[in-house]
């Protein structure tokens, strides 16, 4: 699977130490904080939280600032990124290596599930959605952050898209060995769902969409769903 190869190769370190380090203070951390606060507004005192596709623990770190007493489990397909998460969080979180189609978690056991830049990378999106539903308790929260395909562009969207692409093209020039991985990023966005299509899929699979926020003219969005009680 291309995603497994990309994030277990040299790109994992480059992404976290260069791309994420440069982009997070500018805009991505704002999206992550919004995701965490949106989920906690719906479930303020979660006991068990899973960050699926956790990477190096960027979302989990914000979560633990808000609810340090919760049990946090980081899951990711990348052993390299999980190692970084362990170095960052130590004993404050558990770390599990897993594919995002097969969650190594008991059914109806999770209060909040975070998925950042995760669903888009699944080769079987419907299976990932069903696994999220299976693991969440009734009334549990699924908080998703991703780059969605933009169907209608306006000036704001086009301008931010140009900035984003320029930034990534610069990284291709600086790190030539990671060109394939960066090209995959653009390809995955173009092949992914729009926000509205994803909302429809969530509803069909048993979620009520509680909140949607768009960033950079809709290039990135957070979608927060609640597992229906039935």
JSON list of C-alpha atoms in Angstrom, two decimals:
[
{"chain": "A", "resi": 1, "resn": "UNK", "atom": "CA", "xyz": [0.00, 0.00, 0.00]},
{"chain": "A", "resi": 2, "resn": "UNK", "atom": "CA", "xyz": [1.51, 3.34, -1.05]},
{"chain": "A", "resi": 3, "resn": "UNK", "atom": "CA", "xyz": [0.54, 5.19, 2.17]},
{"chain": "A", "resi": 4, "resn": "UNK", "atom": "CA", "xyz": [2.28, 2.57, 4.33]},
{"chain": "A", "resi": 5, "resn": "UNK", "atom": "CA", "xyz": [5.44, 2.83, 2.22]},
{"chain": "A", "resi": 6, "resn": "UNK", "atom": "CA", "xyz": [5.41, 6.64, 2.23]},
{"chain": "A", "resi": 7, "resn": "UNK", "atom": "CA", "xyz": [5.00, 7.09, 5.98]},
{"chain": "A", "resi": 8, "resn": "UNK", "atom": "CA", "xyz": [7.45, 4.35, 6.91]},
{"chain": "A", "resi": 9, "resn": "UNK", "atom": "CA", "xyz": [10.11, 5.77, 4.62]},
{"chain": "A", "resi": 10, "resn": "UNK", "atom": "CA", "xyz": [12.22, 8.92, 4.63]},
{"chain": "A", "resi": 11, "resn": "UNK", "atom": "CA", "xyz": [9.16, 11.13, 4.13]},
{"chain": "A", "resi": 12, "resn": "UNK", "atom": "CA", "xyz": [7.92, 10.44, 7.67]},
{"chain": "A", "resi": 13, "resn": "UNK", "atom": "CA", "xyz": [10.84, 12.27, 9.26]},
{"chain": "A", "resi": 14, "resn": "UNK", "atom": "CA", "xyz": [10.88, 15.00, 6.63]},
{"chain": "A", "resi": 15, "resn": "UNK", "atom": "CA", "xyz": [7.15, 15.61, 7.01]},
{"chain": "A", "resi": 16, "resn": "UNK", "atom": "CA", "xyz": [7.30, 15.92, 10.79]},
{"chain": "A", "resi": 17, "resn": "UNK", "atom": "CA", "xyz": [10.59, 17.80, 11.12]},
{"chain": "A", "resi": 18, "resn": "UNK", "atom": "CA", "xyz": [10.23, 20.15, 8.15]},
{"chain": "A", "resi": 19, "resn": "UNK", "atom": "CA", "xyz": [6.73, 20.40, 6.63]},
{"chain": "A", "resi": 20, "resn": "UNK", "atom": "CA", "xyz": [4.81, 20.08, 9.89]},
{"chain": "A", "resi": 21, "resn": "UNK", "atom": "CA", "xyz": [7.24, 22.26, 11.84]},
{"chain": "A", "resi": 22, "resn": "UNK", "atom": "CA", "xyz": [6.92, 25.08, 9.28]},
{"chain": "A", "resi": 23, "resn": "UNK", "atom": "CA", "xyz": [3.19, 24.85, 8.60]},
{"chain": "A", "resi": 24, "resn": "UNK", "atom": "CA", "xyz": [1.88, 24.20, 12.11]},
{"chain": "A", "resi": 25, "resn": "UNK", "atom": "CA", "xyz": [2.57, 27.63, 13.64]},
{"chain": "A", "resi": 26, "resn": "UNK", "atom": "CA", "xyz": [1.14, 29.32, 10.55]},
{"chain": "A", "resi": 27, "resn": "UNK", "atom": "CA", "xyz": [-2.19, 27.52, 10.26]},
{"chain": "A", "resi": 28, "resn": "UNK", "atom": "CA", "xyz": [-2.37, 23.76, 10.98]},
{"chain": "A", "resi": 29, "resn": "UNK", "atom": "CA", "xyz": [-2.21, 24.07, 14.78]},
{"chain": "A", "resi": 30, "resn": "UNK", "atom": "CA", "xyz": [-5.20, 26.39, 14.61]},
{"chain": "A", "resi": 31, "resn": "UNK", "atom": "CA", "xyz": [-7.14, 23.66, 12.83]},
{"chain": "A", "resi": 32, "resn": "UNK", "atom": "CA", "xyz": [-6.03, 21.06, 15.38]},
{"chain": "A", "resi": 33, "resn": "UNK", "atom": "CA", "xyz": [-7.05, 23.21, 18.34]},
{"chain": "A", "resi": 34, "resn": "UNK", "atom": "CA", "xyz": [-10.42, 23.85, 16.71]},
{"chain": "A", "resi": 35, "resn": "UNK", "atom": "CA", "xyz": [-10.90, 20.10, 16.22]},
{"chain": "A", "resi": 36, "resn": "UNK", "atom": "CA", "xyz": [-10.05, 19.29, 19.83]},
{"chain": "A", "resi": 37, "resn": "UNK", "atom": "CA", "xyz": [-12.17, 22.06, 21.31]},
{"chain": "A", "resi": 38, "resn": "UNK", "atom": "CA", "xyz": [-15.10, 21.20, 19.05]},
{"chain": "A", "resi": 39, "resn": "UNK", "atom": "CA", "xyz": [-15.03, 17.58, 20.20]},
{"chain": "A", "resi": 40, "resn": "UNK", "atom": "CA", "xyz": [-14.66, 18.48, 23.88]},
{"chain": "A", "resi": 41, "resn": "UNK", "atom": "CA", "xyz": [-17.54, 20.93, 23.66]},
{"chain": "A", "resi": 42, "resn": "UNK", "atom": "CA", "xyz": [-19.75, 17.93, 22.87]},
{"chain": "A", "resi": 43, "resn": "UNK", "atom": "CA", "xyz": [-18.10, 15.51, 25.32]},
{"chain": "A", "resi": 44, "resn": "UNK", "atom": "CA", "xyz": [-16.19, 17.53, 27.95]},
{"chain": "A", "resi": 45, "resn": "UNK", "atom": "CA", "xyz": [-14.94, 14.67, 30.15]},
{"chain": "A", "resi": 46, "resn": "UNK", "atom": "CA", "xyz": [-13.92, 11.75, 27.93]},
{"chain": "A", "resi": 47, "resn": "UNK", "atom": "CA", "xyz": [-12.43, 8.72, 29.61]},
{"chain": "A", "resi": 48, "resn": "UNK", "atom": "CA", "xyz": [-10.94, 6.99, 26.54]},
{"chain": "A", "resi": 49, "resn": "UNK", "atom": "CA", "xyz": [-9.76, 8.90, 23.47]},
{"chain": "A", "resi": 50, "resn": "UNK", "atom": "CA", "xyz": [-8.14, 7.46, 20.34]},
{"chain": "A", "resi": 51, "resn": "UNK", "atom": "CA", "xyz": [-6.15, 9.53, 17.87]},
{"chain": "A", "resi": 52, "resn": "UNK", "atom": "CA", "xyz": [-6.20, 7.45, 14.71]},
{"chain": "A", "resi": 53, "resn": "UNK", "atom": "CA", "xyz": [-3.52, 8.39, 12.17]},
{"chain": "A", "resi": 54, "resn": "UNK", "atom": "CA", "xyz": [-1.95, 10.19, 15.10]},
{"chain": "A", "resi": 55, "resn": "UNK", "atom": "CA", "xyz": [1.40, 10.73, 13.43]},
{"chain": "A", "resi": 56, "resn": "UNK", "atom": "CA", "xyz": [3.82, 12.16, 15.97]},
{"chain": "A", "resi": 57, "resn": "UNK", "atom": "CA", "xyz": [1.03, 13.10, 18.38]},
{"chain": "A", "resi": 58, "resn": "UNK", "atom": "CA", "xyz": [0.23, 16.65, 17.31]},
{"chain": "A", "resi": 59, "resn": "UNK", "atom": "CA", "xyz": [-3.51, 16.46, 18.05]},
{"chain": "A", "resi": 60, "resn": "UNK", "atom": "CA", "xyz": [-3.00, 14.37, 21.18]},
{"chain": "A", "resi": 61, "resn": "UNK", "atom": "CA", "xyz": [-0.74, 16.99, 22.68]},
{"chain": "A", "resi": 62, "resn": "UNK", "atom": "CA", "xyz": [-3.51, 19.61, 22.44]},
{"chain": "A", "resi": 63, "resn": "UNK", "atom": "CA", "xyz": [-6.01, 17.13, 23.89]},
{"chain": "A", "resi": 64, "resn": "UNK", "atom": "CA", "xyz": [-3.85, 16.40, 26.93]},
{"chain": "A", "resi": 65, "resn": "UNK", "atom": "CA", "xyz": [-3.52, 20.10, 27.62]},
{"chain": "A", "resi": 66, "resn": "UNK", "atom": "CA", "xyz": [-7.31, 20.24, 27.97]},
{"chain": "A", "resi": 67, "resn": "UNK", "atom": "CA", "xyz": [-8.01, 16.87, 29.66]},
{"chain": "A", "resi": 68, "resn": "UNK", "atom": "CA", "xyz": [-4.72, 15.49, 31.04]},
{"chain": "A", "resi": 69, "resn": "UNK", "atom": "CA", "xyz": [-6.50, 12.76, 32.99]},
{"chain": "A", "resi": 70, "resn": "UNK", "atom": "CA", "xyz": [-8.02, 10.99, 29.97]},
{"chain": "A", "resi": 71, "resn": "UNK", "atom": "CA", "xyz": [-6.63, 7.74, 28.55]},
{"chain": "A", "resi": 72, "resn": "UNK", "atom": "CA", "xyz": [-5.13, 8.53, 25.13]},
{"chain": "A", "resi": 73, "resn": "UNK", "atom": "CA", "xyz": [-4.25, 5.90, 22.53]},
{"chain": "A", "resi": 74, "resn": "UNK", "atom": "CA", "xyz": [-2.24, 6.91, 19.47]},
{"chain": "A", "resi": 75, "resn": "UNK", "atom": "CA", "xyz": [-2.72, 4.67, 16.44]},
{"chain": "A", "resi": 76, "resn": "UNK", "atom": "CA", "xyz": [-0.79, 5.03, 13.19]},
{"chain": "A", "resi": 77, "resn": "UNK", "atom": "CA", "xyz": [0.53, 2.92, 10.33]},
{"chain": "A", "resi": 78, "resn": "UNK", "atom": "CA", "xyz": [3.97, 4.51, 10.69]},
{"chain": "A", "resi": 79, "resn": "UNK", "atom": "CA", "xyz": [6.35, 3.08, 13.27]},
{"chain": "A", "resi": 80, "resn": "UNK", "atom": "CA", "xyz": [8.64, 6.07, 12.72]},
{"chain": "A", "resi": 81, "resn": "UNK", "atom": "CA", "xyz": [5.94, 8.58, 13.59]},
{"chain": "A", "resi": 82, "resn": "UNK", "atom": "CA", "xyz": [4.75, 6.54, 16.57]},
{"chain": "A", "resi": 83, "resn": "UNK", "atom": "CA", "xyz": [8.30, 6.54, 17.89]},
{"chain": "A", "resi": 84, "resn": "UNK", "atom": "CA", "xyz": [8.25, 10.36, 17.70]},
{"chain": "A", "resi": 85, "resn": "UNK", "atom": "CA", "xyz": [4.91, 10.39, 19.52]},
{"chain": "A", "resi": 86, "resn": "UNK", "atom": "CA", "xyz": [6.35, 8.19, 22.27]},
{"chain": "A", "resi": 87, "resn": "UNK", "atom": "CA", "xyz": [9.37, 10.49, 22.63]},
{"chain": "A", "resi": 88, "resn": "UNK", "atom": "CA", "xyz": [7.03, 13.49, 22.86]},
{"chain": "A", "resi": 89, "resn": "UNK", "atom": "CA", "xyz": [4.42, 12.07, 25.25]},
{"chain": "A", "resi": 90, "resn": "UNK", "atom": "CA", "xyz": [6.18, 9.35, 27.20]},
{"chain": "A", "resi": 91, "resn": "UNK", "atom": "CA", "xyz": [3.79, 7.54, 29.53]},
{"chain": "A", "resi": 92, "resn": "UNK", "atom": "CA", "xyz": [0.96, 10.01, 28.93]},
{"chain": "A", "resi": 93, "resn": "UNK", "atom": "CA", "xyz": [-0.26, 7.96, 25.93]},
{"chain": "A", "resi": 94, "resn": "UNK", "atom": "CA", "xyz": [-0.32, 4.43, 24.57]},
{"chain": "A", "resi": 95, "resn": "UNK", "atom": "CA", "xyz": [0.98, 3.81, 21.05]},
{"chain": "A", "resi": 96, "resn": "UNK", "atom": "CA", "xyz": [-0.33, 1.17, 18.63]},
{"chain": "A", "resi": 97, "resn": "UNK", "atom": "CA", "xyz": [0.68, 0.48, 15.03]},
{"chain": "A", "resi": 98, "resn": "UNK", "atom": "CA", "xyz": [-2.38, -0.24, 12.88]},
{"chain": "A", "resi": 99, "resn": "UNK", "atom": "CA", "xyz": [-4.03, 0.18, 9.49]},
{"chain": "A", "resi": 100, "resn": "UNK", "atom": "CA", "xyz": [-6.88, 2.71, 9.41]},
{"chain": "A", "resi": 101, "resn": "UNK", "atom": "CA", "xyz": [-9.30, 0.10, 8.07]},
{"chain": "A", "resi": 102, "resn": "UNK", "atom": "CA", "xyz": [-8.92, -2.31, 10.99]},
{"chain": "A", "resi": 103, "resn": "UNK", "atom": "CA", "xyz": [-8.93, -0.60, 14.37]},
{"chain": "A", "resi": 104, "resn": "UNK", "atom": "CA", "xyz": [-7.40, -2.82, 17.11]},
{"chain": "A", "resi": 105, "resn": "UNK", "atom": "CA", "xyz": [-10.05, -1.64, 19.55]},
{"chain": "A", "resi": 106, "resn": "UNK", "atom": "CA", "xyz": [-13.08, -3.12, 21.28]},
{"chain": "A", "resi": 107, "resn": "UNK", "atom": "CA", "xyz": [-16.51, -2.19, 20.01]},
{"chain": "A", "resi": 108, "resn": "UNK", "atom": "CA", "xyz": [-18.41, 0.56, 21.84]},
{"chain": "A", "resi": 109, "resn": "UNK", "atom": "CA", "xyz": [-15.33, 1.47, 23.90]},
{"chain": "A", "resi": 110, "resn": "UNK", "atom": "CA", "xyz": [-14.25, 4.94, 22.77]},
{"chain": "A", "resi": 111, "resn": "UNK", "atom": "CA", "xyz": [-15.61, 8.34, 23.86]},
{"chain": "A", "resi": 112, "resn": "UNK", "atom": "CA", "xyz": [-13.82, 10.46, 21.23]},
{"chain": "A", "resi": 113, "resn": "UNK", "atom": "CA", "xyz": [-12.02, 9.39, 18.07]},
{"chain": "A", "resi": 114, "resn": "UNK", "atom": "CA", "xyz": [-9.75, 11.88, 16.27]},
{"chain": "A", "resi": 115, "resn": "UNK", "atom": "CA", "xyz": [-8.71, 11.35, 12.66]},
{"chain": "A", "resi": 116, "resn": "UNK", "atom": "CA", "xyz": [-6.44, 14.00, 11.17]},
{"chain": "A", "resi": 117, "resn": "UNK", "atom": "CA", "xyz": [-5.41, 13.69, 7.52]},
{"chain": "A", "resi": 118, "resn": "UNK", "atom": "CA", "xyz": [-6.47, 10.06, 7.85]},
{"chain": "A", "resi": 119, "resn": "UNK", "atom": "CA", "xyz": [-9.70, 9.15, 6.06]},
{"chain": "A", "resi": 120, "resn": "UNK", "atom": "CA", "xyz": [-8.40, 10.51, 2.75]},
{"chain": "A", "resi": 121, "resn": "UNK", "atom": "CA", "xyz": [-5.52, 8.03, 2.91]},
{"chain": "A", "resi": 122, "resn": "UNK", "atom": "CA", "xyz": [-7.74, 4.99, 3.38]},
{"chain": "A", "resi": 123, "resn": "UNK", "atom": "CA", "xyz": [-7.98, 2.66, 0.36]},
{"chain": "A", "resi": 124, "resn": "UNK", "atom": "CA", "xyz": [-11.44, 1.66, 1.63]},
{"chain": "A", "resi": 125, "resn": "UNK", "atom": "CA", "xyz": [-13.09, 4.78, 3.04]},
{"chain": "A", "resi": 126, "resn": "UNK", "atom": "CA", "xyz": [-16.42, 3.12, 3.82]},
{"chain": "A", "resi": 127, "resn": "UNK", "atom": "CA", "xyz": [-14.63, 0.46, 5.87]},
{"chain": "A", "resi": 128, "resn": "UNK", "atom": "CA", "xyz": [-12.78, 3.12, 7.84]},
{"chain": "A", "resi": 129, "resn": "UNK", "atom": "CA", "xyz": [-16.08, 4.90, 8.60]},
{"chain": "A", "resi": 130, "resn": "UNK", "atom": "CA", "xyz": [-17.67, 1.64, 9.75]},
{"chain": "A", "resi": 131, "resn": "UNK", "atom": "CA", "xyz": [-14.70, 0.86, 11.99]},
{"chain": "A", "resi": 132, "resn": "UNK", "atom": "CA", "xyz": [-15.01, 4.30, 13.57]},
{"chain": "A", "resi": 133, "resn": "UNK", "atom": "CA", "xyz": [-18.68, 3.66, 14.25]},
{"chain": "A", "resi": 134, "resn": "UNK", "atom": "CA", "xyz": [-17.99, 0.18, 15.65]},
{"chain": "A", "resi": 135, "resn": "UNK", "atom": "CA", "xyz": [-15.43, 1.41, 18.16]},
{"chain": "A", "resi": 136, "resn": "UNK", "atom": "CA", "xyz": [-17.28, 4.46, 19.41]},
{"chain": "A", "resi": 137, "resn": "UNK", "atom": "CA", "xyz": [-19.72, 4.31, 22.29]},
{"chain": "A", "resi": 138, "resn": "UNK", "atom": "CA", "xyz": [-23.29, 5.36, 21.56]},
{"chain": "A", "resi": 139, "resn": "UNK", "atom": "CA", "xyz": [-23.21, 9.14, 21.50]},
{"chain": "A", "resi": 140, "resn": "UNK", "atom": "CA", "xyz": [-19.44, 9.02, 20.93]},
{"chain": "A", "resi": 141, "resn": "UNK", "atom": "CA", "xyz": [-17.69, 11.73, 18.93]},
{"chain": "A", "resi": 142, "resn": "UNK", "atom": "CA", "xyz": [-15.72, 11.34, 15.70]},
{"chain": "A", "resi": 143, "resn": "UNK", "atom": "CA", "xyz": [-13.68, 14.46, 14.96]},
{"chain": "A", "resi": 144, "resn": "UNK", "atom": "CA", "xyz": [-12.15, 14.54, 11.47]},
{"chain": "A", "resi": 145, "resn": "UNK", "atom": "CA", "xyz": [-9.65, 17.01, 9.99]},
{"chain": "A", "resi": 146, "resn": "UNK", "atom": "CA", "xyz": [-8.63, 16.62, 6.37]},
{"chain": "A", "resi": 147, "resn": "UNK", "atom": "CA", "xyz": [-7.98, 18.18, 2.99]},
{"chain": "A", "resi": 148, "resn": "UNK", "atom": "CA", "xyz": [-11.19, 17.68, 1.03]},
{"chain": "A", "resi": 149, "resn": "UNK", "atom": "CA", "xyz": [-11.70, 17.99, -2.70]},
{"chain": "A", "resi": 150, "resn": "UNK", "atom": "CA", "xyz": [-13.03, 21.45, -3.52]},
{"chain": "A", "resi": 151, "resn": "UNK", "atom": "CA", "xyz": [-15.88, 21.41, -6.01]},
{"chain": "A", "resi": 152, "resn": "UNK", "atom": "CA", "xyz": [-16.44, 25.15, -6.33]},
{"chain": "A", "resi": 153, "resn": "UNK", "atom": "CA", "xyz": [-13.55, 27.59, -6.06]},
{"chain": "A", "resi": 154, "resn": "UNK", "atom": "CA", "xyz": [-13.73, 31.27, -5.19]},
{"chain": "A", "resi": 155, "resn": "UNK", "atom": "CA", "xyz": [-10.96, 33.86, -4.94]},
{"chain": "A", "resi": 156, "resn": "UNK", "atom": "CA", "xyz": [-10.10, 32.88, -1.35]},
{"chain": "A", "resi": 157, "resn": "UNK", "atom": "CA", "xyz": [-9.94, 29.19, -2.26]},
{"chain": "A", "resi": 158, "resn": "UNK", "atom": "CA", "xyz": [-7.80, 29.77, -5.34]},
{"chain": "A", "resi": 159, "resn": "UNK", "atom": "CA", "xyz": [-5.39, 32.11, -3.53]},
{"chain": "A", "resi": 160, "resn": "UNK", "atom": "CA", "xyz": [-4.88, 29.73, -0.61]},
{"chain": "A", "resi": 161, "resn": "UNK", "atom": "CA", "xyz": [-4.57, 26.77, -2.96]},
{"chain": "A", "resi": 162, "resn": "UNK", "atom": "CA", "xyz": [-1.82, 28.59, -4.85]},
{"chain": "A", "resi": 163, "resn": "UNK", "atom": "CA", "xyz": [0.04, 29.31, -1.59]},
{"chain": "A", "resi": 164, "resn": "UNK", "atom": "CA", "xyz": [-0.33, 25.71, -0.45]},
{"chain": "A", "resi": 165, "resn": "UNK", "atom": "CA", "xyz": [0.88, 24.28, -3.75]},
{"chain": "A", "resi": 166, "resn": "UNK", "atom": "CA", "xyz": [3.82, 26.68, -3.89]},
{"chain": "A", "resi": 167, "resn": "UNK", "atom": "CA", "xyz": [4.88, 25.64, -0.39]},
{"chain": "A", "resi": 168, "resn": "UNK", "atom": "CA", "xyz": [4.73, 21.95, -1.31]},
{"chain": "A", "resi": 169, "resn": "UNK", "atom": "CA", "xyz": [6.52, 22.49, -4.64]},
{"chain": "A", "resi": 170, "resn": "UNK", "atom": "CA", "xyz": [9.33, 24.18, -2.71]},
{"chain": "A", "resi": 171, "resn": "UNK", "atom": "CA", "xyz": [9.60, 21.08, -0.55]},
{"chain": "A", "resi": 172, "resn": "UNK", "atom": "CA", "xyz": [9.85, 18.95, -3.68]},
{"chain": "A", "resi": 173, "resn": "UNK", "atom": "CA", "xyz": [12.80, 21.07, -4.78]},
{"chain": "A", "resi": 174, "resn": "UNK", "atom": "CA", "xyz": [14.49, 20.92, -1.37]},
{"chain": "A", "resi": 175, "resn": "UNK", "atom": "CA", "xyz": [13.89, 17.20, -0.78]},
{"chain": "A", "resi": 176, "resn": "UNK", "atom": "CA", "xyz": [14.05, 15.52, -4.17]},
{"chain": "A", "resi": 177, "resn": "UNK", "atom": "CA", "xyz": [13.85, 12.00, -2.70]},
{"chain": "A", "resi": 178, "resn": "UNK", "atom": "CA", "xyz": [10.37, 12.83, -1.36]},
{"chain": "A", "resi": 179, "resn": "UNK", "atom": "CA", "xyz": [8.87, 14.11, -4.62]},
{"chain": "A", "resi": 180, "resn": "UNK", "atom": "CA", "xyz": [6.76, 11.00, -5.09]},
{"chain": "A", "resi": 181, "resn": "UNK", "atom": "CA", "xyz": [5.29, 11.33, -1.61]},
{"chain": "A", "resi": 182, "resn": "UNK", "atom": "CA", "xyz": [4.40, 15.00, -2.13]},
{"chain": "A", "resi": 183, "resn": "UNK", "atom": "CA", "xyz": [2.85, 14.24, -5.53]},
{"chain": "A", "resi": 184, "resn": "UNK", "atom": "CA", "xyz": [0.74, 11.59, -3.80]},
{"chain": "A", "resi": 185, "resn": "UNK", "atom": "CA", "xyz": [-0.62, 14.27, -1.44]},
{"chain": "A", "resi": 186, "resn": "UNK", "atom": "CA", "xyz": [-2.06, 16.30, -4.32]},
{"chain": "A", "resi": 187, "resn": "UNK", "atom": "CA", "xyz": [-3.39, 13.19, -6.07]},
{"chain": "A", "resi": 188, "resn": "UNK", "atom": "CA", "xyz": [-5.12, 11.97, -2.90]},
{"chain": "A", "resi": 189, "resn": "UNK", "atom": "CA", "xyz": [-6.93, 15.27, -2.45]},
{"chain": "A", "resi": 190, "resn": "UNK", "atom": "CA", "xyz": [-8.22, 15.31, -6.03]},
{"chain": "A", "resi": 191, "resn": "UNK", "atom": "CA", "xyz": [-9.51, 11.74, -5.63]},
{"chain": "A", "resi": 192, "resn": "UNK", "atom": "CA", "xyz": [-11.10, 12.34, -2.23]},
{"chain": "A", "resi": 193, "resn": "UNK", "atom": "CA", "xyz": [-14.66, 13.36, -1.37]},
{"chain": "A", "resi": 194, "resn": "UNK", "atom": "CA", "xyz": [-16.02, 16.84, -1.01]},
{"chain": "A", "resi": 195, "resn": "UNK", "atom": "CA", "xyz": [-17.13, 17.85, 2.48]},
{"chain": "A", "resi": 196, "resn": "UNK", "atom": "CA", "xyz": [-20.78, 17.41, 1.51]},
{"chain": "A", "resi": 197, "resn": "UNK", "atom": "CA", "xyz": [-20.14, 13.93, 0.12]},
{"chain": "A", "resi": 198, "resn": "UNK", "atom": "CA", "xyz": [-18.38, 12.96, 3.33]},
{"chain": "A", "resi": 199, "resn": "UNK", "atom": "CA", "xyz": [-21.25, 14.34, 5.43]},
{"chain": "A", "resi": 200, "resn": "UNK", "atom": "CA", "xyz": [-23.69, 12.22, 3.41]},
{"chain": "A", "resi": 201, "resn": "UNK", "atom": "CA", "xyz": [-21.57, 9.11, 3.96]},
{"chain": "A", "resi": 202, "resn": "UNK", "atom": "CA", "xyz": [-21.45, 9.76, 7.71]},
{"chain": "A", "resi": 203, "resn": "UNK", "atom": "CA", "xyz": [-25.22, 10.08, 7.87]},
{"chain": "A", "resi": 204, "resn": "UNK", "atom": "CA", "xyz": [-25.70, 6.86, 5.89]},
{"chain": "A", "resi": 205, "resn": "UNK", "atom": "CA", "xyz": [-23.38, 5.00, 8.26]},
{"chain": "A", "resi": 206, "resn": "UNK", "atom": "CA", "xyz": [-25.08, 6.14, 11.46]},
{"chain": "A", "resi": 207, "resn": "UNK", "atom": "CA", "xyz": [-23.62, 9.53, 12.40]},
{"chain": "A", "resi": 208, "resn": "UNK", "atom": "CA", "xyz": [-25.22, 12.91, 12.94]},
{"chain": "A", "resi": 209, "resn": "UNK", "atom": "CA", "xyz": [-22.97, 15.75, 11.77]},
{"chain": "A", "resi": 210, "resn": "UNK", "atom": "CA", "xyz": [-22.74, 18.27, 14.61]},
{"chain": "A", "resi": 211, "resn": "UNK", "atom": "CA", "xyz": [-20.19, 20.74, 13.23]},
{"chain": "A", "resi": 212, "resn": "UNK", "atom": "CA", "xyz": [-18.33, 21.62, 10.05]},
{"chain": "A", "resi": 213, "resn": "UNK", "atom": "CA", "xyz": [-15.63, 24.30, 9.82]},
{"chain": "A", "resi": 214, "resn": "UNK", "atom": "CA", "xyz": [-13.80, 25.28, 6.66]},
{"chain": "A", "resi": 215, "resn": "UNK", "atom": "CA", "xyz": [-10.28, 26.72, 6.51]},
{"chain": "A", "resi": 216, "resn": "UNK", "atom": "CA", "xyz": [-8.32, 28.33, 3.68]},
{"chain": "A", "resi": 217, "resn": "UNK", "atom": "CA", "xyz": [-11.47, 28.74, 1.63]},
{"chain": "A", "resi": 218, "resn": "UNK", "atom": "CA", "xyz": [-12.47, 25.12, 2.11]},
{"chain": "A", "resi": 219, "resn": "UNK", "atom": "CA", "xyz": [-9.17, 23.45, 1.24]},
{"chain": "A", "resi": 220, "resn": "UNK", "atom": "CA", "xyz": [-9.08, 21.99, 4.76]},
{"chain": "A", "resi": 221, "resn": "UNK", "atom": "CA", "xyz": [-12.12, 21.26, 6.91]},
{"chain": "A", "resi": 222, "resn": "UNK", "atom": "CA", "xyz": [-13.06, 19.80, 10.25]},
{"chain": "A", "resi": 223, "resn": "UNK", "atom": "CA", "xyz": [-16.14, 17.58, 10.43]},
{"chain": "A", "resi": 224, "resn": "UNK", "atom": "CA", "xyz": [-17.44, 16.41, 13.81]},
{"chain": "A", "resi": 225, "resn": "UNK", "atom": "CA", "xyz": [-19.99, 13.61, 13.93]},
{"chain": "A", "resi": 226, "resn": "UNK", "atom": "CA", "xyz": [-21.92, 11.96, 16.75]},
{"chain": "A", "resi": 227, "resn": "UNK", "atom": "CA", "xyz": [-22.69, 8.23, 16.68]},
{"chain": "A", "resi": 228, "resn": "UNK", "atom": "CA", "xyz": [-26.45, 7.89, 16.74]},
{"chain": "A", "resi": 229, "resn": "UNK", "atom": "CA", "xyz": [-28.00, 6.24, 19.79]},
{"chain": "A", "resi": 230, "resn": "UNK", "atom": "CA", "xyz": [-30.03, 3.67, 17.81]}
]
